[in-house]
PDB file of C-alpha atoms in Angstrom:
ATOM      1  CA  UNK W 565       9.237  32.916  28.715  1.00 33.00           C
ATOM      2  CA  UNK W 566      10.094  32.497  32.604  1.00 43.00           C
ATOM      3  CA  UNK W 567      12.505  29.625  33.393  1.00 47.00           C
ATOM      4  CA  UNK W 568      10.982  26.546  36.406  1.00 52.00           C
ATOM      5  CA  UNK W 569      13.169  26.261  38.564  1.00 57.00           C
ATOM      6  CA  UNK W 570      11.385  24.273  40.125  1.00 82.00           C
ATOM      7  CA  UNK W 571      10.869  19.747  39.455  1.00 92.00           C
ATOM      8  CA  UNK W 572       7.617  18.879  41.336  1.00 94.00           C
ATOM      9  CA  UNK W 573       8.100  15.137  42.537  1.00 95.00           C
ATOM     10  CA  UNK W 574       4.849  13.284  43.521  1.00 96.00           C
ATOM     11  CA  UNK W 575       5.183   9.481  44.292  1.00 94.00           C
ATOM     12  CA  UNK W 576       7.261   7.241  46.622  1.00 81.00           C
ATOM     13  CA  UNK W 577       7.602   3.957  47.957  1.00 79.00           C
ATOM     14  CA  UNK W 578       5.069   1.299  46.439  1.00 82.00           C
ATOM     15  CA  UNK W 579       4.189   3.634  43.719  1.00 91.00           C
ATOM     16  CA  UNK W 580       5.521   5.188  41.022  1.00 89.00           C
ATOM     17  CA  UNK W 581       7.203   8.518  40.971  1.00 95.00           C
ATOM     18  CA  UNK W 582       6.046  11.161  38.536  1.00 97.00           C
ATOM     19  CA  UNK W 583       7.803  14.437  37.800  1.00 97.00           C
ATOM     20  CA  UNK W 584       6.270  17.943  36.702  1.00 97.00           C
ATOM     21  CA  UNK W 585       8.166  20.637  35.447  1.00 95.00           C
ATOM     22  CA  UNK W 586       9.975  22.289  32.451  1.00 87.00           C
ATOM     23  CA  UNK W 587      10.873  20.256  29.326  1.00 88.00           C
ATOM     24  CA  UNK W 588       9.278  17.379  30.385  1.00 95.00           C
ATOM     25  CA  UNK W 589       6.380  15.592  29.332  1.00 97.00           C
ATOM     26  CA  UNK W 590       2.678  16.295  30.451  1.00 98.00           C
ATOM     27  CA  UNK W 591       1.167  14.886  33.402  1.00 98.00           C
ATOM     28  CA  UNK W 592      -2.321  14.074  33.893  1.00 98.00           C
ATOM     29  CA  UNK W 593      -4.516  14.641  37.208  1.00 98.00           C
ATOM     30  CA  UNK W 594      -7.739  12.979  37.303  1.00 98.00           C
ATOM     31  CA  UNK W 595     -10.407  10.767  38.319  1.00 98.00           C
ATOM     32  CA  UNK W 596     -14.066  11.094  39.878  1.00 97.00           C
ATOM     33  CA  UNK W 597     -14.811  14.699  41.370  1.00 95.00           C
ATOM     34  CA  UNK W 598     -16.449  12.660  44.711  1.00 95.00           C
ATOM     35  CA  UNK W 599     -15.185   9.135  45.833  1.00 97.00           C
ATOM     36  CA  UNK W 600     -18.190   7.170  45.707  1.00 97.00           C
ATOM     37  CA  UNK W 601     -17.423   3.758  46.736  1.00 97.00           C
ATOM     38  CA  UNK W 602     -14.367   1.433  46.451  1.00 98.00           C
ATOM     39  CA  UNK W 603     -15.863  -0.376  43.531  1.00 98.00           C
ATOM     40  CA  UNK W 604     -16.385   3.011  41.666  1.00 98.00           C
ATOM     41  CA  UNK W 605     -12.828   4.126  42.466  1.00 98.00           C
ATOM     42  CA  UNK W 606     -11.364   0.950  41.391  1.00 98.00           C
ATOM     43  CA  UNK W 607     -13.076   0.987  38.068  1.00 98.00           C
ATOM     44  CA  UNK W 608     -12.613   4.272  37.127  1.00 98.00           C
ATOM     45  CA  UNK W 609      -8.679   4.148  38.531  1.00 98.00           C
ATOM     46  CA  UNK W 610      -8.732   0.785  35.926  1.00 98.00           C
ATOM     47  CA  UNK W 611     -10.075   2.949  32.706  1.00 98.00           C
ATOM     48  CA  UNK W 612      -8.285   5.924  33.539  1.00 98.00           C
ATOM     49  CA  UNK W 613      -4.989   4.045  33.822  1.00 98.00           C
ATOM     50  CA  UNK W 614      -5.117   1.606  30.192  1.00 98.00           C
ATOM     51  CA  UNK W 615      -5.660   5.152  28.458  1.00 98.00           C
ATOM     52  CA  UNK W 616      -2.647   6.676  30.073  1.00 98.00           C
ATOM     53  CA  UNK W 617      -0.775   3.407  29.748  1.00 97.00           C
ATOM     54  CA  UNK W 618      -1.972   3.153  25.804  1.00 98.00           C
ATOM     55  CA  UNK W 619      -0.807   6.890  25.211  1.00 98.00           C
ATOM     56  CA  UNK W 620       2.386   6.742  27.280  1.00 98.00           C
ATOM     57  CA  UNK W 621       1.403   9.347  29.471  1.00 98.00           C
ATOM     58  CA  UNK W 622       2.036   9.394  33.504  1.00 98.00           C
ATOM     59  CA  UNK W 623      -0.739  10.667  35.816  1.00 98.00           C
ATOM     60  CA  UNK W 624      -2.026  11.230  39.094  1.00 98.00           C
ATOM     61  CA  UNK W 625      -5.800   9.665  40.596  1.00 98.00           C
ATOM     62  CA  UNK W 626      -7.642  12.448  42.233  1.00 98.00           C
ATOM     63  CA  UNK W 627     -10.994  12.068  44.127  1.00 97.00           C
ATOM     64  CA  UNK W 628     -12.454  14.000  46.990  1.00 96.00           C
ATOM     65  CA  UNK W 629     -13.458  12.426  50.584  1.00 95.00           C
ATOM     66  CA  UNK W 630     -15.122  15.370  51.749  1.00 91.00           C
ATOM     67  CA  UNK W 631     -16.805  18.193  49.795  1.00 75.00           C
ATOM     68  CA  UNK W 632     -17.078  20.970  52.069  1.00 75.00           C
ATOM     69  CA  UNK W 633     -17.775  23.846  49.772  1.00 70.00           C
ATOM     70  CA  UNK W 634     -21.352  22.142  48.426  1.00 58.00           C
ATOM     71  CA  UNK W 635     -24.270  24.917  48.417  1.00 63.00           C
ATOM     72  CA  UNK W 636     -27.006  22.743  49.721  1.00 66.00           C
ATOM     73  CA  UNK W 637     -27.073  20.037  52.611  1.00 73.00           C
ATOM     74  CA  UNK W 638     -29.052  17.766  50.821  1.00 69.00           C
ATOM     75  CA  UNK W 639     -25.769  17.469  48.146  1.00 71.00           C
ATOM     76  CA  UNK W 640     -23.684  14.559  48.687  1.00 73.00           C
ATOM     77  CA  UNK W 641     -20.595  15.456  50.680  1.00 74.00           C
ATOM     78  CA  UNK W 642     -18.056  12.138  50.450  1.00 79.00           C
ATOM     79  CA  UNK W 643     -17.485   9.552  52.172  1.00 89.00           C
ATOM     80  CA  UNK W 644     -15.833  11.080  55.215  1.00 94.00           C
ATOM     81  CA  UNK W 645     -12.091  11.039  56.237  1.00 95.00           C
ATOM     82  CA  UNK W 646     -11.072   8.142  57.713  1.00 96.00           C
ATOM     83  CA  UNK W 647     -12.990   5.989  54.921  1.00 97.00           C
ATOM     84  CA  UNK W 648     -12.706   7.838  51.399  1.00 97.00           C
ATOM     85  CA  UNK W 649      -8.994   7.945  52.577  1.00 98.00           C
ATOM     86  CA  UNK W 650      -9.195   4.430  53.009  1.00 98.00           C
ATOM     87  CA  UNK W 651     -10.280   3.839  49.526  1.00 98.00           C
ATOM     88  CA  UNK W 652      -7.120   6.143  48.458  1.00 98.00           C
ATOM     89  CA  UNK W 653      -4.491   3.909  50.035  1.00 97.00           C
ATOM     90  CA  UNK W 654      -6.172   1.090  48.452  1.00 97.00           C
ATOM     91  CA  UNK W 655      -6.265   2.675  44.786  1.00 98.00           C
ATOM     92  CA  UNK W 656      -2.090   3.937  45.277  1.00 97.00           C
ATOM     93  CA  UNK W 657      -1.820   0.488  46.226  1.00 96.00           C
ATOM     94  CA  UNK W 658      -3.680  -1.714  43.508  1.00 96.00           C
ATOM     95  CA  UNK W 659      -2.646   0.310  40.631  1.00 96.00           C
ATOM     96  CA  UNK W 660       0.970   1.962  41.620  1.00 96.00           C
ATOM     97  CA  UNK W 661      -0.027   5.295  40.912  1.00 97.00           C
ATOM     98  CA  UNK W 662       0.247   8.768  42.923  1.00 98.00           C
ATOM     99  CA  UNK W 663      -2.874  10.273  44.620  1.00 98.00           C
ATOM    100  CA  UNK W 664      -4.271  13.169  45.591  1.00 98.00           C
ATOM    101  CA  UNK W 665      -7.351  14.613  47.344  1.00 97.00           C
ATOM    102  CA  UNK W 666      -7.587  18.000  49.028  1.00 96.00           C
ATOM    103  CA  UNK W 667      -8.720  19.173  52.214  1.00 96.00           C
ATOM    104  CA  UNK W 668     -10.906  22.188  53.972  1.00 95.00           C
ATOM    105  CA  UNK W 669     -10.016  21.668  57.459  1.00 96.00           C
ATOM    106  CA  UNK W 670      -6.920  21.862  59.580  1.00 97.00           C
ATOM    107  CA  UNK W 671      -7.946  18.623  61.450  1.00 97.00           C
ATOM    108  CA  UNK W 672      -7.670  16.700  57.605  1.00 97.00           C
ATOM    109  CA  UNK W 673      -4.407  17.489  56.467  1.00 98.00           C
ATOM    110  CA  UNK W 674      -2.044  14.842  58.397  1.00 98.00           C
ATOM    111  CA  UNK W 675      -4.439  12.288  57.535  1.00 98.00           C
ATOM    112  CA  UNK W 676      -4.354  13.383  54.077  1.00 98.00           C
ATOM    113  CA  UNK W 677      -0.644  14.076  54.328  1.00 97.00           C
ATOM    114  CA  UNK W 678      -0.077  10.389  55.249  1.00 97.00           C
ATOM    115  CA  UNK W 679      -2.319   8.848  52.220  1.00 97.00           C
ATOM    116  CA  UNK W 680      -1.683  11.074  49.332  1.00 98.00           C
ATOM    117  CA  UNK W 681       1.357  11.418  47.243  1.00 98.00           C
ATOM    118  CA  UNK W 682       0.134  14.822  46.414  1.00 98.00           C
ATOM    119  CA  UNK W 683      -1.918  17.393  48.927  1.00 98.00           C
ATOM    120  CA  UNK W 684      -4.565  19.816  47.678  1.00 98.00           C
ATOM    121  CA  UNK W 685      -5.866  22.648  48.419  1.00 98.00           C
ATOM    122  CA  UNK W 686      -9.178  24.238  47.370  1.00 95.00           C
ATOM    123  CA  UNK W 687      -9.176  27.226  45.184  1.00 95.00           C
ATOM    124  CA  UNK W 688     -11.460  28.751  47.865  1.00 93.00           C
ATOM    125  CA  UNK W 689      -9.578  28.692  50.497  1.00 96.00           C
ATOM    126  CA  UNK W 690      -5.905  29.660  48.303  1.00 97.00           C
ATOM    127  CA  UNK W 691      -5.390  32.590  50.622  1.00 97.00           C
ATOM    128  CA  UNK W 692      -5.842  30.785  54.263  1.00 97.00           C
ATOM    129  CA  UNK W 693      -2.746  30.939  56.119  1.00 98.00           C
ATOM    130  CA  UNK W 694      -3.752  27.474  58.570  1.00 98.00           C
ATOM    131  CA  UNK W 695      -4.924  25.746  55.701  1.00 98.00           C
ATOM    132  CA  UNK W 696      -1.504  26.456  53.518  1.00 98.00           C
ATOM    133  CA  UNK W 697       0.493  26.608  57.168  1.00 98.00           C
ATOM    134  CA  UNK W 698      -1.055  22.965  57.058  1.00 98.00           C
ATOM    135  CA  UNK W 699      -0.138  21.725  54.223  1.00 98.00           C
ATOM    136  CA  UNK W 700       2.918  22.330  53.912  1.00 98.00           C
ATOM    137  CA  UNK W 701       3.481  20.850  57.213  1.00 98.00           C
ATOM    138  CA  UNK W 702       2.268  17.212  55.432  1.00 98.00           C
ATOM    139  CA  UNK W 703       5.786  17.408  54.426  1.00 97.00           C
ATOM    140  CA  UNK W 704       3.525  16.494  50.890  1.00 97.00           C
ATOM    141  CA  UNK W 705       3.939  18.402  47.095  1.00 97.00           C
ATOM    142  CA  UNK W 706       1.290  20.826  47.161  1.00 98.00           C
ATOM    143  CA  UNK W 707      -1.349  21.596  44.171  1.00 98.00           C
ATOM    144  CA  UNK W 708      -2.346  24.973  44.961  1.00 98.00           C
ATOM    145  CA  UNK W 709      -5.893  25.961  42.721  1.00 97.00           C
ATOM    146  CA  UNK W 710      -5.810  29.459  42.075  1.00 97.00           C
ATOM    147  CA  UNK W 711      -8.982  30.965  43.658  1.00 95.00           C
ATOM    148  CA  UNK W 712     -11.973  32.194  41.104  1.00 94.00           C
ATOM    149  CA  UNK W 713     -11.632  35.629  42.850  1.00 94.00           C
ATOM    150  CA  UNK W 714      -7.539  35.951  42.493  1.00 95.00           C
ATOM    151  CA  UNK W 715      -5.612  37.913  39.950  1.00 96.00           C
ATOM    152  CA  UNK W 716      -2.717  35.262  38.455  1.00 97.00           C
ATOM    153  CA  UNK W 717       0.019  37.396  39.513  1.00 97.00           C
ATOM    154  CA  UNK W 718      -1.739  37.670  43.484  1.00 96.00           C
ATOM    155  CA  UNK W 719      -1.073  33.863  43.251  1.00 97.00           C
ATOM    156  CA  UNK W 720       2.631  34.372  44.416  1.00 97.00           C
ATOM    157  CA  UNK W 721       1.215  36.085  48.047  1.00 97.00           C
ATOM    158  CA  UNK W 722       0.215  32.474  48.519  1.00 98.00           C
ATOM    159  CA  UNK W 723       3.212  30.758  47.204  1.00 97.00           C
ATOM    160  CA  UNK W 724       5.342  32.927  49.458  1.00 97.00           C
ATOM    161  CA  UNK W 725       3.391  31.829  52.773  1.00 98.00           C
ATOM    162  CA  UNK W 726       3.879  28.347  51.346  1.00 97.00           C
ATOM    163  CA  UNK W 727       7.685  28.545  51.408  1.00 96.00           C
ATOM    164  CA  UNK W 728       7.593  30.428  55.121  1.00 97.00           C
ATOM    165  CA  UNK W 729       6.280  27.349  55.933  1.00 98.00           C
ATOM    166  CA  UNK W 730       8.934  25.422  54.545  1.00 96.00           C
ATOM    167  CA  UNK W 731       7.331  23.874  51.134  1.00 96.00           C
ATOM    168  CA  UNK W 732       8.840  24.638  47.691  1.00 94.00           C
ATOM    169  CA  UNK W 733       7.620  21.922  45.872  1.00 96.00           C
ATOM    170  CA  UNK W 734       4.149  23.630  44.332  1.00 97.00           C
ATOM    171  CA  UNK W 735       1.568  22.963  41.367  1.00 98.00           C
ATOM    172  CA  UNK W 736      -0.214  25.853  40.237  1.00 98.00           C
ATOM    173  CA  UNK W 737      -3.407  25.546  38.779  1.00 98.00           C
ATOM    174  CA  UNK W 738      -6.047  28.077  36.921  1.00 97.00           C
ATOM    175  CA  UNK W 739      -9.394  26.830  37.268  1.00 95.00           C
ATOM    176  CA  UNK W 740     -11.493  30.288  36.166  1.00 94.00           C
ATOM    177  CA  UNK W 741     -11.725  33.491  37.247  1.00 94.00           C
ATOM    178  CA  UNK W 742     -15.475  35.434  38.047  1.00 90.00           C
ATOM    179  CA  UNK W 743     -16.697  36.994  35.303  1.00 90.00           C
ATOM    180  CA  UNK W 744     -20.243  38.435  36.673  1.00 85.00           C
ATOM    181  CA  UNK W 745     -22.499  36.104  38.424  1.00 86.00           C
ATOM    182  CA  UNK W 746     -22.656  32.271  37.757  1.00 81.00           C
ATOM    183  CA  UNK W 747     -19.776  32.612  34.702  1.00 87.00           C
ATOM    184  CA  UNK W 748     -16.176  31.756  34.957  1.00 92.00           C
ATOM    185  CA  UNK W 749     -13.568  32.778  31.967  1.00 93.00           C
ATOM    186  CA  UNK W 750     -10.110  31.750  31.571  1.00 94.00           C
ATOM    187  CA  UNK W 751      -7.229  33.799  30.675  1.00 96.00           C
ATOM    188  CA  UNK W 752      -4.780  32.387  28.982  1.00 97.00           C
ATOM    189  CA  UNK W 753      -1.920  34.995  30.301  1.00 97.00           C
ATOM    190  CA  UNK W 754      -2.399  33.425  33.379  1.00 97.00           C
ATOM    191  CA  UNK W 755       0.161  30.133  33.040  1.00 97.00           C
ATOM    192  CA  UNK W 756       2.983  32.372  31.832  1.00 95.00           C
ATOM    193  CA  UNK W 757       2.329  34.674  34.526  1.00 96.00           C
ATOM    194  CA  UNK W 758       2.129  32.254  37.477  1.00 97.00           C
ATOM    195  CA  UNK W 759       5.045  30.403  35.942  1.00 95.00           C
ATOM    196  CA  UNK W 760       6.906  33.712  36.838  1.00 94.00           C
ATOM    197  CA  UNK W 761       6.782  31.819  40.185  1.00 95.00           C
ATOM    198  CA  UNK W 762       9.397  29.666  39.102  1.00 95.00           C
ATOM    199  CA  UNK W 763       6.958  26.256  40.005  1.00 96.00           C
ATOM    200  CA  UNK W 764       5.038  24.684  37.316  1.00 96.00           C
ATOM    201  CA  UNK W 765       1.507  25.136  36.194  1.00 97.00           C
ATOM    202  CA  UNK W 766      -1.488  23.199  35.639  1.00 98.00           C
ATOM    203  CA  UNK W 767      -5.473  23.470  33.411  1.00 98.00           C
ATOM    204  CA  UNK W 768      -7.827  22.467  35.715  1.00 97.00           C
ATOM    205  CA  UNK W 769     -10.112  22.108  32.282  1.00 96.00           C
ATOM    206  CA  UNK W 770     -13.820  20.722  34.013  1.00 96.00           C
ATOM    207  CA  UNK W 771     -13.990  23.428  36.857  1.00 94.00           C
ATOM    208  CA  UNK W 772     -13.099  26.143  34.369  1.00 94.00           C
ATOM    209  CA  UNK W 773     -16.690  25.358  32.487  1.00 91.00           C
ATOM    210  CA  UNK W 774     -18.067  25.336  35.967  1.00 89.00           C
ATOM    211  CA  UNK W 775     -21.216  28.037  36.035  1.00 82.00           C
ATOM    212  CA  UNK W 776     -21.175  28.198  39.789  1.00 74.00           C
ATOM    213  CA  UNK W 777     -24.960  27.456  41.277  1.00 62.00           C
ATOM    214  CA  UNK W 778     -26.575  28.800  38.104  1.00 48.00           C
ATOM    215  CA  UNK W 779     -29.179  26.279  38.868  1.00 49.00           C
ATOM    216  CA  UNK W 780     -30.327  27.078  42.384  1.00 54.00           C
ATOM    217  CA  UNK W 781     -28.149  24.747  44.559  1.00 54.00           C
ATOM    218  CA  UNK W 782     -26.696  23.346  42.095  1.00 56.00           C
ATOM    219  CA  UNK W 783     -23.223  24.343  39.469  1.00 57.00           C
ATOM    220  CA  UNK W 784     -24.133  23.928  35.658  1.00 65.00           C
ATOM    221  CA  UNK W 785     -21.474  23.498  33.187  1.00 72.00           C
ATOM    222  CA  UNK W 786     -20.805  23.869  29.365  1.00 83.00           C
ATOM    223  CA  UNK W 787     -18.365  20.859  28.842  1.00 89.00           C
ATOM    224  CA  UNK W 788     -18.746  20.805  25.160  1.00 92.00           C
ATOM    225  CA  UNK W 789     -16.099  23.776  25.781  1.00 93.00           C
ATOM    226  CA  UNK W 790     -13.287  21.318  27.640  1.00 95.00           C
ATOM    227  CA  UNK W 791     -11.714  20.049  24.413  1.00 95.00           C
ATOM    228  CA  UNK W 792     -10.999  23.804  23.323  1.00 97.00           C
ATOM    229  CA  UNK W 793     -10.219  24.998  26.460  1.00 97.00           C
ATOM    230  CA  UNK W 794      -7.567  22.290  27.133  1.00 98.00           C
ATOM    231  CA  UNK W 795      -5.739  23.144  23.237  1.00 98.00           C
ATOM    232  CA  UNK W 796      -5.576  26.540  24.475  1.00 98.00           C
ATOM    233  CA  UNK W 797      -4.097  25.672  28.165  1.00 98.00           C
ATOM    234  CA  UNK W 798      -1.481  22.773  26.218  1.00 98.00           C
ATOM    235  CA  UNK W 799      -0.619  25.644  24.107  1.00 96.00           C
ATOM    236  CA  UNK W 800       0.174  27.931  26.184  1.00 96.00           C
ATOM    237  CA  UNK W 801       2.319  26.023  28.339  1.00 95.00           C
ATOM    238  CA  UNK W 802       1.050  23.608  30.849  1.00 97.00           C
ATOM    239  CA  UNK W 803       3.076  20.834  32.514  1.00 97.00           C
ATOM    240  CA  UNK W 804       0.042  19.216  34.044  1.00 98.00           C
ATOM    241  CA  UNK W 805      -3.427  18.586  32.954  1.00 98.00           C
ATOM    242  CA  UNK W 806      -6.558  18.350  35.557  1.00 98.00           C
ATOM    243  CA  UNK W 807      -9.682  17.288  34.898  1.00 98.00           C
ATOM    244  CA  UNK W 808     -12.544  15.393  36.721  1.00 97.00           C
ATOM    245  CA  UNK W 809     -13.849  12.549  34.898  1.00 98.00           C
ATOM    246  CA  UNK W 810     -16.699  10.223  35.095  1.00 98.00           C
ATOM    247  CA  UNK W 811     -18.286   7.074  33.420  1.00 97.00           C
ATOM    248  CA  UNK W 812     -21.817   8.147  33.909  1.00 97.00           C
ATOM    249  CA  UNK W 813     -21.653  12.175  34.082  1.00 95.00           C
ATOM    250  CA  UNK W 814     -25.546  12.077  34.626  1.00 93.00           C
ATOM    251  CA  UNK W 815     -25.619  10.265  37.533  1.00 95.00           C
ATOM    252  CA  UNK W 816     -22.231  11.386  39.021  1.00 94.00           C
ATOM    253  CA  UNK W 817     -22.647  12.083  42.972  1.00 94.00           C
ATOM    254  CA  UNK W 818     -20.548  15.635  42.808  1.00 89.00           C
ATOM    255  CA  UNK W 819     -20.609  17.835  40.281  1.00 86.00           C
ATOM    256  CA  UNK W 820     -22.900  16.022  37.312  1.00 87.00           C
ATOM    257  CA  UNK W 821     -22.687  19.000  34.957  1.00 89.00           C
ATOM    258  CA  UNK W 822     -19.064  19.791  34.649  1.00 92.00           C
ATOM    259  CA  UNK W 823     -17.340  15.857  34.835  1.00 94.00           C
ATOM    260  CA  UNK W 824     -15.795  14.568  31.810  1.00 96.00           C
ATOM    261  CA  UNK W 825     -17.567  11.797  30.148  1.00 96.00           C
ATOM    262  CA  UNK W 826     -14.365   9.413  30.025  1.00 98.00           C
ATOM    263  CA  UNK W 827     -15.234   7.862  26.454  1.00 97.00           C
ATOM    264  CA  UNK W 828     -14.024  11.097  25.644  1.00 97.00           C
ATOM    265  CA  UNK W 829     -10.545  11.280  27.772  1.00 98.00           C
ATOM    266  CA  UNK W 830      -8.642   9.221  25.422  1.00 98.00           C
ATOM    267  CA  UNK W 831      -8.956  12.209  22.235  1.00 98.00           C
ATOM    268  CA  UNK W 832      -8.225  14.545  24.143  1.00 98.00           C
ATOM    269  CA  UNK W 833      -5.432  13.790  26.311  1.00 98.00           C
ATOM    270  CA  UNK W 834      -4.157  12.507  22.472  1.00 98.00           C
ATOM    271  CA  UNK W 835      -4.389  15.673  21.297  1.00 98.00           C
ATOM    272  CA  UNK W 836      -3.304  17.502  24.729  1.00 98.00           C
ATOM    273  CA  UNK W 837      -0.004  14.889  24.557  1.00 98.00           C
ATOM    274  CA  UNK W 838       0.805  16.078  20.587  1.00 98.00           C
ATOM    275  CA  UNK W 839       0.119  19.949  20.768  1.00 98.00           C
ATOM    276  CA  UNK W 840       2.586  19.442  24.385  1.00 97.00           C
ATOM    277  CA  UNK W 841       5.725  18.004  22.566  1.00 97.00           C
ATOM    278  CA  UNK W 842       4.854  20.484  19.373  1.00 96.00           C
ATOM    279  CA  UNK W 843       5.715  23.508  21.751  1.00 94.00           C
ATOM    280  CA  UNK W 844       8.350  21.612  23.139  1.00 93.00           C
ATOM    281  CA  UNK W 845      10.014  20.934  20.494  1.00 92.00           C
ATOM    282  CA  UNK W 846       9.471  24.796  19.601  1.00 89.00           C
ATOM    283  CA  UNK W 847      10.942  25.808  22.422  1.00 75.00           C
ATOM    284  CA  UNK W 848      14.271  23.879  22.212  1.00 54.00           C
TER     285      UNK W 848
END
């Protein structure tokens, strides 16, 4: 197995700093696909963060301002810039925790850059030189999403532009590949060989059950899949988990059909935490 080189450091000043990388203990990304409101985003940061606390396990919020890449108008699209990013600063604040939200256009990412602990950017738009020339001038960590239409090992084209532009502090993520129309697979090859990198690697686990506007205009999803999924990913050897959860996946704003019911987050970040220091263990 490839050697990281590579500690990922995401956190600083009021908040707490949290580390990704080899040998050390599992990180968890998550939190409501769409920002909805501050209430929302303070009661979800709330649950997420006594099951983390309870299991000993540090983590990042993640929520989306803007979501560019819907397939119909009528879909909700955030909250806007200026005041989903708002609602950000005030979750990192309240709850002393990293976050991180991505961003589709050049005009976002210093804004982002100057809220978020941790900068995103779409799996869509993994090969755009301004949007990763961007980024990396945020100065930020970066959590580069493999694109559905990449090959694993392509993945480094895009880390390489990253580093011209002067960032080497990456998270790579698998979130599905295409398989046909309106299906996504996973292949599990693909953590060991974006690892070859030398940067860590993250599951994103509710995207990957993502089947991409199989309903019209809008993504369905076979979550019932995530728990198995994420055993596989832990196994294989993830340093960070992603996935989008939810209190009421139903009537969720973005993506209904793919979020995480979070009465269900505790078991399986449990589970995620064990089969993580099992391979650790294995490996030392």
């Amino acid at each position: 197995m490839s050697q990281i080189a590579k500690v990922i450091k995401v956190g600083s000043g009021c908040v707490k700093e949290v580390q990704i990388g080899l040998n050390m203990p599992l990180v968890f990304i998550g939190g409501p696909c769409a920002i909805e409101s501050k209430d929302h985003a303070f009661m979800m940061a709330e649950k997420i963060s006594e099951i983390c606390n309870k299991l000993e396990i540090s983590w990042i919020y993640k929520s989306c301002y803007d979501k560019d890449c819907r397939s119909s108008p009528k879909s909700f699209h955030g909250l806007g810039v200026d005041h989903g990013l708002s609602i950000l600063g005030e979750v990192r604040k309240e709850f002393n925790i990293p976050v991180v939200s991505d961003f589709s256009d050049v005009a976002w990412a210093e804004s982002t850059g100057e809220v978020c602990d941790l900068v995103q950017v779409p799996a869509y738009l993994c090969r755009q030189t301004s949007i990763l020339r961007a980024a990396a001038n945020t100065n930020k960590p970066i959590h580069l999403k493999k694109g559905q239409f990449m090959s694993p090992w392509n993945m480094k084209n895009s880390v390489r532009k990253l580093e011209s532009f002067g960032c080497k502090n990456i998270l790579l993520t698998d979130r599905g590949s295409f398989f046909g129309y309106n299906q996504l697979v996973n292949d599990m090859t693909s953590f060991p060989i974006m690892r070859k990198t030398g940067y860590p690697v993250c599951f994103d686990a509710t995207h990957s059950i993502q089947m991409p506007t199989s309903m019209g205009d809008v993504s369905g999803g076979q979550r019932e899949f995530i728990p198995f999924l994420v055993r596989a990913a832990t196994a294989c050897g993830i340093n960070a988990l992603f996935m989008e959860v939810h209190n009421d996946p139903p009537n969720a704003l973005s993506d209904p059909n793919t979020v995480l019911d979070i009465k269900y987050l505790e078991e399986i970040l449990r589970q995620s935490k064990l089969i993580h220091e099992v391979r650790l263990s294995l490996n030392q």
